Short mmCIF file of C-alpha atoms and ligand atoms in Angstrom, two decimals:
data_model
loop_
_atom_site.label_atom_id
_atom_site.label_comp_id
_atom_site.label_asym_id
_atom_site.label_seq_id
_atom_site.Cartn_x
_atom_site.Cartn_y
_atom_site.Cartn_z
CA MET I 1 0.00 0.00 0.00
CA GLY I 2 1.06 3.58 -0.48
CA GLY I 3 1.79 6.22 2.13
CA ALA I 4 -1.09 7.47 4.27
CA LYS I 5 -2.97 10.34 2.63
CA ASN I 6 -4.12 11.89 5.89
CA ALA I 7 -0.60 11.81 7.31
CA ALA I 8 0.95 13.16 4.11
CA VAL I 9 -1.39 16.14 3.89
CA ALA I 10 -0.36 17.22 7.40
CA ILE I 11 3.34 16.35 7.18
CA LEU I 12 3.93 18.30 3.97
CA PRO I 13 2.80 21.64 5.44
CA ALA I 14 4.39 20.77 8.81
CA ALA I 15 7.77 20.68 7.03
CA LEU I 16 7.50 24.47 6.63
CA LEU I 17 8.09 24.83 10.37
CA ALA I 18 11.74 23.74 9.95
CA ASP I 19 14.55 26.14 9.14
CA SER I 20 16.21 23.67 6.77
CA PRO I 21 14.95 21.16 4.14
CA CYS I 22 12.98 18.02 5.06
CA MET I 23 13.13 14.90 2.93
CA ILE I 24 9.80 13.07 3.00
CA ASP I 25 9.49 9.56 1.62
CA ASN I 26 6.58 7.20 0.88
CA LEU I 27 4.36 10.06 -0.29
CA PRO I 28 1.29 8.81 -2.15
CA TYR I 29 1.02 10.24 -5.65
CA ILE I 30 -2.58 11.44 -5.31
CA ASP I 31 -4.33 14.65 -6.29
CA ASP I 32 -4.57 16.02 -2.71
CA VAL I 33 -0.79 15.71 -2.32
CA ILE I 34 -0.17 17.36 -5.70
CA THR I 35 -2.54 20.24 -4.84
CA LEU I 36 -0.86 20.69 -1.48
CA ALA I 37 2.61 20.71 -3.03
CA ASP I 38 1.35 23.47 -5.36
CA ILE I 39 -0.01 25.46 -2.40
CA LEU I 40 3.33 25.13 -0.55
CA HIS I 41 5.11 26.32 -3.67
CA GLU I 42 2.72 29.30 -3.90
CA VAL I 43 3.48 30.40 -0.33
CA GLY I 44 7.19 30.36 -1.20
CA ALA I 45 8.48 26.91 -0.20
CA LYS I 46 11.00 25.14 -2.39
CA VAL I 47 9.44 21.77 -3.23
CA THR I 48 11.69 19.34 -5.11
CA ILE I 49 10.68 15.88 -6.26
CA ASN I 50 13.74 13.66 -5.74
CA LYS I 51 12.27 10.40 -6.96
CA LYS I 52 8.82 8.84 -7.11
CA GLY I 53 7.22 9.26 -3.70
CA CYS I 54 10.04 11.32 -2.23
CA VAL I 55 10.12 15.12 -2.02
CA SER I 56 12.30 17.61 -0.30
CA ILE I 57 10.65 20.71 1.15
CA ASP I 58 12.57 23.79 2.13
CA GLY I 59 10.38 26.03 4.24
CA SER I 60 13.12 28.56 4.94
CA THR I 61 12.17 30.49 1.80
CA VAL I 62 8.52 30.94 2.83
CA THR I 63 7.57 34.56 3.37
CA ASN I 64 3.87 34.53 2.56
CA HIS I 65 1.34 33.94 5.33
CA ARG I 66 -1.60 33.84 2.88
CA ALA I 67 -2.55 30.77 0.84
CA PRO I 68 -4.20 31.00 -2.62
CA SER I 69 -7.96 30.55 -2.33
CA ASP I 70 -8.72 28.52 -5.46
CA MET I 71 -6.32 25.74 -4.49
CA VAL I 72 -7.18 25.77 -0.78
CA LYS I 73 -10.84 25.25 -1.58
CA ARG I 74 -10.03 22.03 -3.45
CA MET I 75 -9.11 20.14 -0.31
CA ARG I 76 -9.89 19.85 3.37
CA ALA I 77 -6.37 19.51 4.70
CA SER I 78 -5.30 22.95 3.52
CA TYR I 79 -6.49 24.04 6.98
CA TYR I 80 -3.19 22.74 8.37
CA LEU I 81 -1.52 25.81 6.91
CA LEU I 82 -3.34 27.80 9.59
CA GLY I 83 -1.50 26.03 12.40
CA VAL I 84 1.78 25.96 10.49
CA LEU I 85 1.88 29.61 9.38
CA LEU I 86 0.58 30.80 12.74
CA GLY I 87 3.32 28.77 14.44
CA LYS I 88 5.97 30.01 12.02
CA PHE I 89 5.04 33.69 11.58
CA GLY I 90 2.39 34.43 14.19
CA ARG I 91 0.11 35.17 11.23
CA ALA I 92 -1.99 33.12 8.83
CA GLU I 93 -4.76 33.89 6.36
CA ILE I 94 -6.40 30.88 4.77
CA PRO I 95 -9.75 30.64 2.99
CA LEU I 96 -12.14 28.20 4.65
CA PRO I 97 -11.13 24.77 3.35
CA GLY I 98 -12.98 22.58 0.83
CA GLY I 99 -12.91 18.78 0.68
CA CYS I 100 -15.58 16.10 0.56
CA GLU I 101 -19.14 17.26 1.14
CA ILE I 102 -20.10 14.79 3.84
CA GLY I 103 -21.91 17.17 6.17
CA ALA I 104 -21.09 20.23 8.24
CA ARG I 105 -17.37 20.30 8.91
CA PRO I 106 -16.83 23.14 11.37
CA ILE I 107 -13.37 24.22 12.50
CA ASP I 108 -14.46 25.72 15.82
CA GLN I 109 -12.18 23.37 17.79
CA HIS I 110 -9.16 24.38 15.71
CA ILE I 111 -9.97 28.03 16.40
CA LYS I 112 -10.58 27.39 20.08
CA GLY I 113 -7.10 25.85 20.28
CA PHE I 114 -5.40 28.75 18.47
CA GLU I 115 -7.19 31.25 20.73
CA ALA I 116 -6.11 29.35 23.82
CA LEU I 117 -2.53 29.76 22.62
CA GLY I 118 -3.07 33.51 22.47
CA ALA I 119 -4.08 34.08 18.84
CA LYS I 120 -6.85 36.39 17.71
CA VAL I 121 -8.90 34.59 15.08
CA GLU I 122 -11.55 36.11 12.80
CA ILE I 123 -13.41 34.85 9.77
CA GLU I 124 -13.91 37.60 7.19
CA HIS I 125 -15.50 36.98 3.80
CA GLY I 126 -14.76 33.25 4.02
CA VAL I 127 -11.12 33.76 5.01
CA VAL I 128 -9.82 32.64 8.41
CA LYS I 129 -7.40 35.23 9.75
CA ALA I 130 -5.26 34.32 12.74
CA ARG I 131 -2.73 36.55 14.40
CA ALA I 132 -0.59 36.46 17.54
CA ASP I 133 2.32 38.53 18.82
CA ARG I 134 3.41 35.51 20.84
CA LEU I 135 1.96 32.04 21.14
CA ILE I 136 2.00 30.81 24.72
CA GLY I 137 1.33 27.22 25.78
CA ASN I 138 -1.95 26.44 27.51
CA GLU I 139 -4.31 23.62 28.42
CA ILE I 140 -6.91 22.89 25.75
CA TYR I 141 -9.84 20.50 26.11
CA LEU I 142 -11.41 19.46 22.81
CA ASP I 143 -15.22 19.23 22.90
CA VAL I 144 -15.21 16.70 20.07
CA VAL I 145 -12.52 14.21 19.13
CA SER I 146 -11.21 15.83 15.96
CA VAL I 147 -8.29 14.64 13.84
CA GLY I 148 -7.95 18.03 12.16
CA ALA I 149 -8.11 20.08 15.38
CA THR I 150 -5.67 17.76 17.18
CA ILE I 151 -3.07 18.05 14.43
CA ASN I 152 -3.63 21.77 13.76
CA ILE I 153 -3.21 22.71 17.42
CA MET I 154 -0.06 20.54 17.64
CA LEU I 155 1.33 22.37 14.61
CA ALA I 156 0.71 25.78 16.18
CA ALA I 157 1.98 24.72 19.61
CA VAL I 158 5.32 23.06 18.81
CA LYS I 159 7.11 26.42 18.66
CA ALA I 160 4.95 28.22 21.25
CA GLU I 161 6.50 29.39 24.52
CA GLY I 162 6.05 26.97 27.42
CA SER I 163 3.92 23.84 27.62
CA THR I 164 0.66 22.94 25.91
CA THR I 165 -1.62 20.11 26.94
CA ILE I 166 -4.38 19.03 24.55
CA VAL I 167 -6.98 16.79 26.16
CA ASN I 168 -9.54 14.52 24.42
CA VAL I 169 -7.45 14.35 21.26
CA ALA I 170 -7.80 12.06 18.24
CA LYS I 171 -5.65 8.91 18.39
CA GLU I 172 -5.58 8.00 14.68
CA PRO I 173 -2.34 6.51 13.32
CA HIS I 174 -1.81 9.63 11.21
CA VAL I 175 -1.97 11.83 14.34
CA VAL I 176 0.87 9.73 15.79
CA ASP I 177 2.76 9.92 12.50
CA VAL I 178 2.58 13.72 12.45
CA ALA I 179 3.78 13.87 16.07
CA ASN I 180 6.68 11.56 15.18
CA PHE I 181 7.55 13.76 12.23
CA LEU I 182 7.50 16.89 14.40
CA ASN I 183 9.75 15.16 16.94
CA SER I 184 12.14 14.17 14.14
CA MET I 185 12.45 17.90 13.41
CA GLY I 186 13.34 18.53 17.06
CA ALA I 187 9.91 19.16 18.59
CA ASN I 188 8.97 17.84 22.02
CA VAL I 189 5.56 16.16 21.60
CA LYS I 190 4.53 13.37 23.97
CA GLY I 191 1.39 11.27 24.30
CA ALA I 192 0.27 11.05 20.66
CA GLY I 193 -1.86 7.91 20.37
CA THR I 194 -3.37 8.48 23.84
CA ASP I 195 -6.17 10.85 24.94
CA THR I 196 -3.76 13.61 25.97
CA ILE I 197 -0.91 15.21 24.05
CA ARG I 198 1.73 17.25 25.89
CA ILE I 199 3.98 19.62 24.02
CA LYS I 200 6.96 21.57 25.30
CA GLY I 201 7.60 24.44 22.92
CA VAL I 202 11.03 24.66 21.25
CA SER I 203 12.49 27.75 19.61
CA GLU I 204 13.62 26.09 16.39
CA LEU I 205 13.01 23.03 14.29
CA LYS I 206 15.45 21.50 11.82
CA GLY I 207 14.95 19.54 8.61
CA CYS I 208 14.86 15.75 8.83
CA GLU I 209 14.35 12.61 6.78
CA TYR I 210 11.03 10.92 7.32
CA THR I 211 9.04 8.02 5.88
CA ILE I 212 5.24 8.25 6.02
CA ILE I 213 3.27 5.27 7.40
CA PRO I 214 1.21 3.05 5.07
CA ASP I 215 -2.36 4.13 4.35
CA GLN I 216 -4.80 2.40 6.68
CA ILE I 217 -7.83 3.46 4.62
CA GLU I 218 -6.42 2.38 1.26
CA ALA I 219 -5.54 -0.98 2.82
CA GLY I 220 -9.03 -1.30 4.33
CA THR I 221 -10.56 -0.50 0.94
CA PHE I 222 -8.62 -3.35 -0.70
CA MET I 223 -9.52 -5.69 2.15
CA VAL I 224 -13.20 -4.98 1.57
CA ALA I 225 -12.74 -5.36 -2.20
CA ALA I 226 -11.18 -8.80 -1.64
CA ALA I 227 -14.02 -9.83 0.68
CA ALA I 228 -16.72 -8.52 -1.65
CA THR I 229 -15.37 -10.42 -4.66
CA ASN I 230 -14.72 -13.69 -2.81
CA GLY I 231 -11.08 -13.08 -3.61
CA ASP I 232 -7.88 -14.19 -1.93
CA VAL I 233 -5.65 -11.16 -1.64
CA VAL I 234 -2.50 -10.32 0.25
CA VAL I 235 -2.48 -6.62 1.06
CA ALA I 236 1.19 -5.91 1.63
CA ASN I 237 3.12 -3.08 3.25
CA VAL I 238 0.57 -2.35 5.98
CA ILE I 239 0.62 -2.05 9.77
CA PRO I 240 -1.91 -4.77 10.73
CA LYS I 241 -2.60 -3.13 14.12
CA HIS I 242 -4.02 -0.08 12.31
CA LEU I 243 -6.48 -2.38 10.53
CA GLU I 244 -7.88 -4.15 13.61
CA SER I 245 -11.35 -2.57 13.42
CA ILE I 246 -11.88 -3.56 9.78
CA THR I 247 -10.31 -6.98 10.39
CA ALA I 248 -12.75 -7.53 13.29
CA LYS I 249 -15.77 -6.69 11.12
CA LEU I 250 -14.61 -8.90 8.25
CA LEU I 251 -14.10 -11.80 10.68
CA GLU I 252 -17.65 -11.25 12.03
CA MET I 253 -18.88 -11.49 8.44
CA GLY I 254 -17.22 -14.87 8.04
CA VAL I 255 -14.32 -13.59 5.94
CA GLU I 256 -10.91 -15.07 6.73
CA VAL I 257 -8.21 -12.55 7.64
CA ILE I 258 -4.67 -13.74 8.34
CA GLU I 259 -2.27 -11.19 9.80
CA GLY I 260 1.45 -11.19 9.06
CA ASP I 261 4.09 -8.77 10.29
CA ASP I 262 3.49 -6.27 7.51
CA TYR I 263 0.63 -7.74 5.52
CA VAL I 264 -2.89 -9.05 5.84
CA ARG I 265 -4.30 -11.82 3.70
CA VAL I 266 -8.03 -11.67 3.10
CA LYS I 267 -9.92 -14.71 1.85
CA GLY I 268 -13.52 -14.05 0.92
CA VAL I 269 -16.55 -16.31 1.30
CA GLU I 270 -19.36 -17.10 -1.11
CA ARG I 271 -21.66 -14.73 0.77
CA PRO I 272 -20.67 -12.74 3.87
CA ARG I 273 -22.79 -12.76 7.04
CA ARG I 274 -24.71 -9.71 8.24
CA VAL I 275 -23.00 -7.22 10.52
CA ASN I 276 -23.59 -4.06 12.56
CA VAL I 277 -21.11 -1.21 12.17
CA LYS I 278 -20.86 2.05 14.08
CA THR I 279 -18.27 4.58 12.95
CA LEU I 280 -16.15 6.02 15.74
CA PRO I 281 -12.82 7.79 16.20
CA TYR I 282 -9.78 5.45 16.22
CA PRO I 283 -9.50 2.71 17.41
CA GLY I 284 -13.19 2.44 16.48
CA PHE I 285 -14.37 1.67 12.98
CA PRO I 286 -13.24 4.52 10.67
CA THR I 287 -15.88 6.63 8.98
CA ASP I 288 -13.69 6.57 5.86
CA LEU I 289 -14.33 2.81 5.53
CA GLN I 290 -18.06 3.10 6.20
CA GLN I 291 -18.80 3.63 2.53
CA PRO I 292 -16.68 0.69 1.30
CA ILE I 293 -18.12 -1.72 3.89
CA SER I 294 -21.66 -0.65 2.97
CA VAL I 295 -21.15 -2.60 -0.26
CA LEU I 296 -20.51 -5.77 1.74
CA CYS I 297 -23.62 -5.07 3.83
CA SER I 298 -25.62 -4.71 0.61
CA ILE I 299 -24.80 -8.24 -0.50
CA ALA I 300 -24.48 -9.98 2.89
CA LYS I 301 -26.91 -12.60 4.21
CA GLY I 302 -29.56 -10.97 6.42
CA THR I 303 -30.08 -7.47 7.77
CA SER I 304 -27.04 -5.28 8.44
CA ILE I 305 -27.05 -1.91 10.16
CA ILE I 306 -24.57 0.93 9.79
CA HIS I 307 -24.60 3.88 12.18
CA GLU I 308 -22.58 6.82 10.88
CA SER I 309 -21.79 8.78 14.01
CA LEU I 310 -19.31 11.34 12.68
CA PHE I 311 -20.75 13.01 9.60
CA ASP I 312 -24.29 14.06 8.60
CA HIS I 313 -24.18 13.34 4.88
CA ARG I 314 -22.02 10.33 4.43
CA PHE I 315 -24.76 8.13 2.99
CA ARG I 316 -25.14 9.80 -0.38
CA HIS I 317 -23.52 6.83 -2.14
CA LEU I 318 -26.35 4.58 -0.93
CA GLU I 319 -28.65 6.07 -3.55
CA GLU I 320 -26.16 4.87 -6.16
CA LEU I 321 -25.97 1.41 -4.58
CA ARG I 322 -29.78 1.25 -4.77
CA ARG I 323 -29.49 1.84 -8.52
CA MET I 324 -27.37 -1.29 -8.57
CA GLY I 325 -30.10 -3.27 -6.82
CA ALA I 326 -29.23 -2.81 -3.14
CA ASP I 327 -32.11 -2.75 -0.65
CA ILE I 328 -31.28 0.02 1.83
CA LYS I 329 -33.37 2.23 4.09
CA VAL I 330 -31.87 5.31 5.69
CA GLU I 331 -33.19 6.92 8.84
CA ASP I 332 -31.13 9.93 9.81
CA ARG I 333 -27.61 8.58 10.42
CA VAL I 334 -28.62 4.91 10.40
CA ALA I 335 -28.74 2.74 7.27
CA ILE I 336 -30.50 -0.62 7.25
CA PHE I 337 -29.45 -3.12 4.59
CA GLU I 338 -31.49 -6.16 3.53
CA GLY I 339 -28.71 -8.12 1.84
CA VAL I 340 -29.57 -8.95 -1.77
CA GLY I 341 -26.89 -11.47 -2.65
CA SER I 342 -25.64 -9.73 -5.75
CA LEU I 343 -25.72 -6.32 -7.37
CA THR I 344 -26.22 -5.49 -11.03
CA GLY I 345 -24.05 -3.16 -13.07
CA ALA I 346 -25.32 0.38 -13.62
CA GLN I 347 -24.14 3.86 -14.42
CA VAL I 348 -23.36 5.49 -11.07
CA SER I 349 -21.68 8.63 -9.88
CA ALA I 350 -19.10 9.15 -7.14
CA THR I 351 -20.36 11.76 -4.70
CA ASP I 352 -17.09 12.00 -2.75
CA LEU I 353 -13.74 10.24 -2.34
CA ARG I 354 -14.67 7.17 -0.29
CA ALA I 355 -18.08 6.94 -1.97
CA GLY I 356 -16.19 6.56 -5.24
CA ALA I 357 -14.07 3.75 -3.82
CA ALA I 358 -17.24 2.04 -2.58
CA LEU I 359 -18.83 2.24 -6.02
CA ILE I 360 -15.76 0.69 -7.61
CA ILE I 361 -16.02 -2.22 -5.17
CA ALA I 362 -19.74 -2.46 -5.97
CA GLY I 363 -18.85 -2.57 -9.68
CA LEU I 364 -16.37 -5.37 -9.05
CA THR I 365 -19.03 -7.52 -7.37
CA ALA I 366 -21.88 -6.65 -9.71
CA GLN I 367 -23.11 -8.70 -12.62
CA GLY I 368 -22.58 -6.83 -15.87
CA VAL I 369 -20.85 -3.57 -16.53
CA THR I 370 -20.73 -0.66 -14.09
CA GLU I 371 -19.66 2.82 -15.04
CA VAL I 372 -18.48 5.07 -12.22
CA GLU I 373 -18.54 8.75 -13.08
CA ASN I 374 -16.81 11.64 -11.33
CA ILE I 375 -13.72 9.64 -10.58
CA HIS I 376 -11.76 12.83 -9.93
CA PHE I 377 -12.96 12.38 -6.35
CA ILE I 378 -11.27 8.98 -6.20
CA ASP I 379 -8.01 10.35 -7.60
CA ARG I 380 -7.84 12.73 -4.64
CA GLY I 381 -7.04 9.82 -2.33
CA TYR I 382 -6.16 6.63 -4.23
CA GLU I 383 -3.03 6.23 -6.35
CA CYS I 384 -3.75 4.32 -9.56
CA ILE I 385 -6.60 2.37 -8.01
CA GLU I 386 -7.58 0.83 -11.33
CA LYS I 387 -4.04 -0.41 -11.98
CA LYS I 388 -3.76 -2.03 -8.56
CA LEU I 389 -7.14 -3.72 -9.03
CA ALA I 390 -6.34 -4.79 -12.57
CA ARG I 391 -3.21 -6.53 -11.23
CA LEU I 392 -5.56 -8.57 -9.05
CA GLY I 393 -7.60 -9.60 -12.06
CA ALA I 394 -10.27 -6.91 -12.10
CA ASP I 395 -11.65 -5.96 -15.48
CA ILE I 396 -11.41 -2.21 -15.04
CA VAL I 397 -10.42 0.59 -17.36
CA ARG I 398 -10.19 4.35 -17.09
CA LEU I 399 -12.03 5.93 -19.98
CA GLU I 400 -10.61 8.92 -21.78
CA ASP I 401 -13.55 11.10 -20.78
CA GLY I 402 -12.72 10.63 -17.12
CA GLN I 403 -15.15 7.83 -16.36
CA THR I 404 -14.32 4.35 -15.24
CA LEU I 405 -15.71 1.20 -16.74
CA LEU I 406 -15.73 -1.96 -14.69
CA GLN I 407 -16.66 -5.58 -14.95
CA ALA I 408 -16.77 -8.38 -12.41
CA VAL I 409 -13.53 -9.65 -10.91
CA SER I 410 -12.70 -13.28 -10.31
CA SER I 411 -11.04 -14.84 -7.30
CA ASN I 412 -7.35 -14.06 -7.25
CA ILE I 413 -4.29 -14.02 -5.13
CA ALA I 414 -1.75 -11.31 -5.63
CA MET I 415 0.44 -8.87 -3.80
CA ILE I 416 -0.44 -5.21 -3.72
CA ARG I 417 2.42 -2.90 -2.87
C1 UD1 L 1 -10.30 13.86 9.05
C2 UD1 L 1 -9.92 13.13 7.78
C3 UD1 L 1 -11.13 12.46 7.17
C4 UD1 L 1 -11.84 11.59 8.19
C5 UD1 L 1 -12.10 12.34 9.48
C6 UD1 L 1 -12.62 11.44 10.60
C7 UD1 L 1 -8.07 14.43 6.98
C8 UD1 L 1 -7.55 15.39 5.99
N1 UD1 L 1 -9.36 14.09 6.87
O1 UD1 L 1 -11.22 14.87 8.68
O2 UD1 L 1 -10.68 11.66 6.07
O3 UD1 L 1 -13.08 11.17 7.65
O4 UD1 L 1 -10.88 12.94 9.96
O5 UD1 L 1 -11.71 10.42 10.85
O6 UD1 L 1 -7.34 13.96 7.84
N2 UD1 L 1 -15.70 18.71 14.36
C9 UD1 L 1 -16.25 19.79 15.00
N3 UD1 L 1 -15.45 20.92 15.16
C10 UD1 L 1 -14.19 21.00 14.70
C11 UD1 L 1 -13.65 19.87 14.03
C12 UD1 L 1 -14.43 18.74 13.88
O7 UD1 L 1 -17.39 19.76 15.44
O8 UD1 L 1 -13.54 22.03 14.87
C13 UD1 L 1 -16.51 17.47 14.20
C14 UD1 L 1 -16.79 17.12 12.75
O9 UD1 L 1 -17.92 17.79 12.27
C15 UD1 L 1 -16.96 15.62 12.82
C16 UD1 L 1 -16.01 15.20 13.94
O10 UD1 L 1 -15.73 16.39 14.68
O11 UD1 L 1 -18.26 15.29 13.22
C17 UD1 L 1 -14.72 14.61 13.46
O12 UD1 L 1 -14.11 15.46 12.49
P1 UD1 L 1 -12.54 15.54 12.27
O13 UD1 L 1 -11.89 14.39 12.95
O14 UD1 L 1 -12.09 16.91 12.58
O15 UD1 L 1 -12.46 15.32 10.70
P2 UD1 L 1 -11.53 16.06 9.69
O16 UD1 L 1 -10.24 16.46 10.36
O17 UD1 L 1 -12.31 17.06 8.94
#
């Protein structure tokens, strides 16, 4: 599997905090990373691609505390420039970020954290403006467990004066990866991966060499694809511990999952058993895999229930699955699936990144041809998904007009790297 998208999109801007170049390896070649590299270049960083998946970023040349609005609006993670530029210059002006439309995505907790560190934050005409003469460490309690707020406050606090404690933080693997990266630059961040992060501010950070962790969500997506197609797939270059929640659900569904040191092997069954899933912050079941696993629920034996507890509008792909024959009722944030055994190919449209991945999996299991439109969403977070699937035997092509055409996949064993 490739490097973790949600770690990469925080680590790239975080590199600007150092006074000398950082070399970052195992970067996924996905649209969000490319957009972010362009944004970093626009604010004055020197971004050099050394080889595939490895860039060097020199933040010492950055002078601009404003990011360009058209690019920022293309992705959610551009909000990390707020923490970074505030930490670096005591000033940041960033348009409100874009990203997948999966419900209200406020940034009040990010702002609360910046204010606690002494910044004055205002939103004017859709631009977040943060300013501080000095950032001073403080104790911050997050009202919701937020990946973005946890990382953004860490980014602002690593160079603040004194100590910062952030309580009720997100524990996702990418939060830990960002903390490790900051520490490699000379920061003093402790507790990442637990409920409380403690940071002792340092006056300077230096460039470092760093390798990003494998992508837990990409791996989970391929695990579900293997299960949904009754395949036999080794998903290699993963950290199996990060996949425990998806592994647990697949096991409940009767799918065989064998863990190795750095791989998981998934062996599907003729028809998976029903399951209940509730999305939760890590180590709970990730909301980003809710859409992929909904395909398995659509074809499983019996009635499955998914409770999406993080985002309001993360069920928009279910309408597309219904067009493929799925029997799904939605009541608020709960979806009830009467498993139908098999889906039929149809023309469907990706409504966001993970919805797109789910529809590809649905196309792989369906009888007949499925066309997935709007695959630009998928390219934001998956590197060459069609090539990796084709290597497993999927009949999948990217059409010139930007659509994807799929046919059913047969049982296969292969290595995905
Ligand atoms: C990140 C991930 C996204 C993933 C999500 C949850 C990135 C770039 N994106 O998104 O792929 O689906 O975590 O794992 O890493 N909230 C507030 N106020 C805030 C911030 C968040 O109320 O200031 C709420 C959100 O509306 C949501 C919940 O907290 O209900 C979790 O959101 P958060 O973890 O912040 O998600 P993102 O960082 O946007």
